[in-house]
Short mmCIF file of C-alpha atoms in Angstrom, two decimals:
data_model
loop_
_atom_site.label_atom_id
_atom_site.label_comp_id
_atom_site.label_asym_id
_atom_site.label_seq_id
_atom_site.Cartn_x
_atom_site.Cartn_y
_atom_site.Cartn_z
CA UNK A 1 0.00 0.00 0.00
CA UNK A 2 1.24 3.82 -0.79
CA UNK A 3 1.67 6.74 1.31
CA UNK A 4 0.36 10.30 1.08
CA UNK A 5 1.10 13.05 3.04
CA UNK A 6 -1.91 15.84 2.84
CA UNK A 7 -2.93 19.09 4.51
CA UNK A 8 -6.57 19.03 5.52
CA UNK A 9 -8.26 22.14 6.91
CA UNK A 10 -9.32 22.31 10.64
CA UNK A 11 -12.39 21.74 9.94
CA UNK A 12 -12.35 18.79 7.66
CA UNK A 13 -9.77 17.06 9.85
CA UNK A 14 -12.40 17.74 12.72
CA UNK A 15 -14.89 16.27 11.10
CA UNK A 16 -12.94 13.17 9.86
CA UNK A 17 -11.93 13.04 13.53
CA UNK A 18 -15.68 13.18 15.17
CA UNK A 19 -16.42 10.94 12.50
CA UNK A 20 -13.63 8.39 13.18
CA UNK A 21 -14.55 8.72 17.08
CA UNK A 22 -18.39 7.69 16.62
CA UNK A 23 -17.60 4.83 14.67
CA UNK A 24 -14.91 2.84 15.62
CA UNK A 25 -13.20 3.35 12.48
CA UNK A 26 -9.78 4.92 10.92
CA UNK A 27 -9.26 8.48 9.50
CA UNK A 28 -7.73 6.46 7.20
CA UNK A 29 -10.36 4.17 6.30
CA UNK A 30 -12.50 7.12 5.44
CA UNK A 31 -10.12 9.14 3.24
CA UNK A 32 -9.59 5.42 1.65
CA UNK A 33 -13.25 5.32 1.05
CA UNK A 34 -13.66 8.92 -0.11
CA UNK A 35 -10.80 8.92 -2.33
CA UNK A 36 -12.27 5.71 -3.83
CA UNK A 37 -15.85 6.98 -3.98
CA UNK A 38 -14.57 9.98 -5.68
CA UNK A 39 -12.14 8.57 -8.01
CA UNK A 40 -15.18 6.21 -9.35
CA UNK A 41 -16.84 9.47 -10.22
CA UNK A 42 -14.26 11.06 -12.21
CA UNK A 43 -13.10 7.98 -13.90
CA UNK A 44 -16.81 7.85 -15.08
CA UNK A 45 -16.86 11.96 -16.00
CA UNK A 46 -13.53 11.87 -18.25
CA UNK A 47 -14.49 8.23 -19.92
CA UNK A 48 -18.04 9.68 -21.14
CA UNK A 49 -16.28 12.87 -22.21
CA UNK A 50 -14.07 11.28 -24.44
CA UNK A 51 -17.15 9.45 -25.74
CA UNK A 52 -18.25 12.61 -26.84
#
C-alpha cells in the first residue's frame, strides 16, 4: 500500500476526527473510502467525455 502526506483544513480534519470517534473506524479508512468513492466518479466523467 502507498503513502500520502496531505494538509486538511481544521475543519475537515475535525470532522474526519468526530467521525472516526463515533464509529470505531480509521481516518484512514475514510479518506480510503472517499478517495475511492470519488475517483469512481471522475473515472466515469472523463471516460463519457471522451465518448463525446
Amino acid at each position: 500500500m502507498g503513502a500520502v502526506s496531505i494538509r486538511l483544513p481544521d475543519d475537515v480534519s475535525q470532522r474526519l476526527q468526530n467521525l472516526a470517534q463515533m464509529t470505531g473506524r480509521s481516518k484512514t479508512y475514510y479518506m480510503v473510502e472517499a478517495i475511492r468513492e470519488h475517483l469512481d466518479d471522475l473515472e466515469d466523467l472523463y471516460l463519457a467525455e471522451q465518448r463525446l
